XYZ file of N, CA and C in Angstrom:
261
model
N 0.804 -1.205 0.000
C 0.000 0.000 0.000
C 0.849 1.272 0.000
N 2.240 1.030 0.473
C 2.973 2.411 0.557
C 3.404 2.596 -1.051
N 3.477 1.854 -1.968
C 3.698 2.383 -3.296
C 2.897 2.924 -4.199
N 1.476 3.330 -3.591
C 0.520 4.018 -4.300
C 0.767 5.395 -4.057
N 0.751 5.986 -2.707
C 1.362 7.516 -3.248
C 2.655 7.718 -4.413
N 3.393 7.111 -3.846
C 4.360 6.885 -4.176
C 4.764 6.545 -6.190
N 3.720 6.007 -6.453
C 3.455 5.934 -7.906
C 2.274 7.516 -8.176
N 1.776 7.847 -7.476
C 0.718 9.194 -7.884
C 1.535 10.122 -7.686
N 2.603 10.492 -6.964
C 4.006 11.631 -7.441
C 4.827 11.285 -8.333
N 5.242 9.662 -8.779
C 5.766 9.753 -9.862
C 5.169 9.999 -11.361
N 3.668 9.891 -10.775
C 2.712 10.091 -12.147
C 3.088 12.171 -12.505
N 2.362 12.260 -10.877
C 2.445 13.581 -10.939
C 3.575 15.007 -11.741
N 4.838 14.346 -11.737
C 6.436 14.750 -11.812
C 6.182 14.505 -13.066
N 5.688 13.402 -13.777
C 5.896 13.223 -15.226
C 4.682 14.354 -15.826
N 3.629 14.404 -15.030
C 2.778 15.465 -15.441
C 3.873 17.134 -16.094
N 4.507 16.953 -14.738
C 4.339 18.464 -14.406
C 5.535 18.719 -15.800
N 6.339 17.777 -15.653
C 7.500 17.731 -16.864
C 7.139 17.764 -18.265
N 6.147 16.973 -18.357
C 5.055 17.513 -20.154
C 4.496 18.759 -20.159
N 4.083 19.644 -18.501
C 3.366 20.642 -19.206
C 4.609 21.724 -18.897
N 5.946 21.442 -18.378
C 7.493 22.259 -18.457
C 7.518 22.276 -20.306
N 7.551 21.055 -20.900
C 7.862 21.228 -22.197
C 6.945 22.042 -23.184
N 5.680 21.788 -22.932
C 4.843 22.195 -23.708
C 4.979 24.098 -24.022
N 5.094 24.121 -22.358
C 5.382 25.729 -22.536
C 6.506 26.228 -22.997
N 7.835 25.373 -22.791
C 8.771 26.049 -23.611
C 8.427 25.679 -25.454
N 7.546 24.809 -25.546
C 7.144 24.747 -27.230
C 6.304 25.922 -27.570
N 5.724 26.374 -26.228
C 4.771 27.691 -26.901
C 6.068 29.154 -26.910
N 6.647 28.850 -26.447
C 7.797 30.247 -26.329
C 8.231 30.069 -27.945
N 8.848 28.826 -28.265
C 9.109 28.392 -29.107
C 8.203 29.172 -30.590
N 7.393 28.313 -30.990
C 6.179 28.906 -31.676
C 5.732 30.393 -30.898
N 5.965 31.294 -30.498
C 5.582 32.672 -30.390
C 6.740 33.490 -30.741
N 7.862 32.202 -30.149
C 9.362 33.368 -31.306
C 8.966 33.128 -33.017
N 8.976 32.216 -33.372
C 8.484 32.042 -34.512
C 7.471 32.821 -34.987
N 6.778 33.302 -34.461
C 5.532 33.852 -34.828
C 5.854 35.312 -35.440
N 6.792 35.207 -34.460
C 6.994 36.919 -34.031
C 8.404 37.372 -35.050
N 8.980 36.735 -35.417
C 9.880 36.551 -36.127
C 9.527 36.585 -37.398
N 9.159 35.986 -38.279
C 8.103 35.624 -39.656
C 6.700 36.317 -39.721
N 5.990 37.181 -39.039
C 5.081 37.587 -39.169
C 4.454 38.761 -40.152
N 5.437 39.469 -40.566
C 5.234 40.327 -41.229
C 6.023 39.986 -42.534
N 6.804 38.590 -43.015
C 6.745 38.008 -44.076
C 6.903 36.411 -43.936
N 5.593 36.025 -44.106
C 5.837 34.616 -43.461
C 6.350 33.482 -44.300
N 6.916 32.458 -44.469
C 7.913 31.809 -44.943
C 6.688 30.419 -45.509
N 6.678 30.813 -47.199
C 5.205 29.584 -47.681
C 6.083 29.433 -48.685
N 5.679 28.300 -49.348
C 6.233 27.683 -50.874
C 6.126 28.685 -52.100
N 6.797 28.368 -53.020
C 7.348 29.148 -54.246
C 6.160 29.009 -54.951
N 4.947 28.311 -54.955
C 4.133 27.903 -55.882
C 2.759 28.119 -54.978
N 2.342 28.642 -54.041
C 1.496 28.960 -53.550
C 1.310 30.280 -53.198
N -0.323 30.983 -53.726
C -0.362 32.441 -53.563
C -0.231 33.134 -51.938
N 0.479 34.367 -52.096
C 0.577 34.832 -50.897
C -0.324 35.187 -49.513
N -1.588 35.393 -50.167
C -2.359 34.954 -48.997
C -2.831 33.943 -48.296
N -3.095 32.623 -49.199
C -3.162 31.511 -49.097
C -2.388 30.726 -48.505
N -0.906 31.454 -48.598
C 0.002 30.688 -47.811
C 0.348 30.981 -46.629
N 0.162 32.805 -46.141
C -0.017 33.215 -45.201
C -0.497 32.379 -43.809
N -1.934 32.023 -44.532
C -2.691 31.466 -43.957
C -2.555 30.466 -43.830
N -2.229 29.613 -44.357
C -1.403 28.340 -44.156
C -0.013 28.000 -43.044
N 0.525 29.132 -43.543
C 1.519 28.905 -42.252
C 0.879 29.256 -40.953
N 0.035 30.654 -40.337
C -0.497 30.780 -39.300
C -1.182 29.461 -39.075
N -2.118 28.809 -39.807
C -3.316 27.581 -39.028
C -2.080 26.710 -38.436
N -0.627 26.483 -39.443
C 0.594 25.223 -39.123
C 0.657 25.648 -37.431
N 0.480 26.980 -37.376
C 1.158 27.293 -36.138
C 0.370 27.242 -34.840
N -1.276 27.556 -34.960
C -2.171 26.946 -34.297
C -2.449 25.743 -34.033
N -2.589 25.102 -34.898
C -2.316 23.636 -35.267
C -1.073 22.978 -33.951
N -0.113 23.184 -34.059
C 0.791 23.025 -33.121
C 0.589 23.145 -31.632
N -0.079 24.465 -31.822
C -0.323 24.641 -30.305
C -1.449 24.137 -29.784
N -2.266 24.054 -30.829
C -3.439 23.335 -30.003
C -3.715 21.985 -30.172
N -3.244 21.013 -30.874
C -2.865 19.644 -30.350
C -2.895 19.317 -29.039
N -1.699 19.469 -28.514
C -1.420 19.202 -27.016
C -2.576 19.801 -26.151
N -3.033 20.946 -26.096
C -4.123 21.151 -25.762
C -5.460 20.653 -25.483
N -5.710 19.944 -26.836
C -7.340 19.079 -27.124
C -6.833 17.892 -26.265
N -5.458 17.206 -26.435
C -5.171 16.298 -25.471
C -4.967 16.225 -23.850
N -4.809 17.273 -23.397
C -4.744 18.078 -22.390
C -6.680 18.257 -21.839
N -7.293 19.003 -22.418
C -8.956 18.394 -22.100
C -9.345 17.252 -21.629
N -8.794 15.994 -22.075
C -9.656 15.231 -21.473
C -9.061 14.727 -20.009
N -8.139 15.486 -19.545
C -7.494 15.754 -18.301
C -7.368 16.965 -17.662
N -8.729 17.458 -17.550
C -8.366 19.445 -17.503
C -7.548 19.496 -16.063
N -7.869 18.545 -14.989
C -7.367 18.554 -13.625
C -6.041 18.994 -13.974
N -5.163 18.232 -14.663
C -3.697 18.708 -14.724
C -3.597 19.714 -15.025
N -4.403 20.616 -15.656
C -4.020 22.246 -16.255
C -3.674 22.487 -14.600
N -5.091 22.306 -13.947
C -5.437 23.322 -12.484
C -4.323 23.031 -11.681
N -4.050 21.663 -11.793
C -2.921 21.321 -10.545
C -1.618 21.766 -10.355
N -1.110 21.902 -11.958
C 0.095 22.217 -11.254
C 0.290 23.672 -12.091
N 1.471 24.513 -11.490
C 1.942 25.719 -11.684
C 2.183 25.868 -12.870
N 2.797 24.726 -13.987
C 3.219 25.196 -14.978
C 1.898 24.694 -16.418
N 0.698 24.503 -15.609
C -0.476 24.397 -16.298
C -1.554 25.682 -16.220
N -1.043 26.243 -15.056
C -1.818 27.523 -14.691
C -1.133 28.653 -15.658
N 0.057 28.358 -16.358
C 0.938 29.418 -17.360
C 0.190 29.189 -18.464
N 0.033 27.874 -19.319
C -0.248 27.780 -20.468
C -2.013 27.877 -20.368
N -2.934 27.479 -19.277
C -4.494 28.114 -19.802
C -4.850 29.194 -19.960
């Protein structure tokens, strides 16, 4: 019986360490953003608005993955500190 906490902090630690990464992926993608935004980087053969837009959804897209996966566990947003950064 003493290895059940004991496995729910090691669950916990692995939590808190996916939502450490996630946020440095959103720093990540917001340098990017912020960087390319005012000429954003699309293929030689696709029109410029079209691709615009294409690269912004790539970049939503990214971020909100982990997210929709993140829902069907909203508890972990609330619980820990580095889930209360990224909601």
């Amino acid at each position: 019986m003493e290895t059940r906490p004991k496995i729910q902090e090691e669950l916990g630690n692995k939590y808190k360490n996916v939502l450490e990464q996630y946020l440095k992926e959103l720093k990540i993608m917001d340098d990017i953003y912020k960087d390319n935004k005012d000429k954003p980087p699309i293929p030689k053969n696709m029109p410029t608005n079209s691709g615009s837009i294409a690269w912004a959804r790539s970049i939503i897209t990214r971020i909100k993955t982990p997210i929709d996966k993140f829902k069907s566990k909203h508890d972990i947003l609330t619980r820990y500190d580095e889930g209360m950064q990224s909601a």
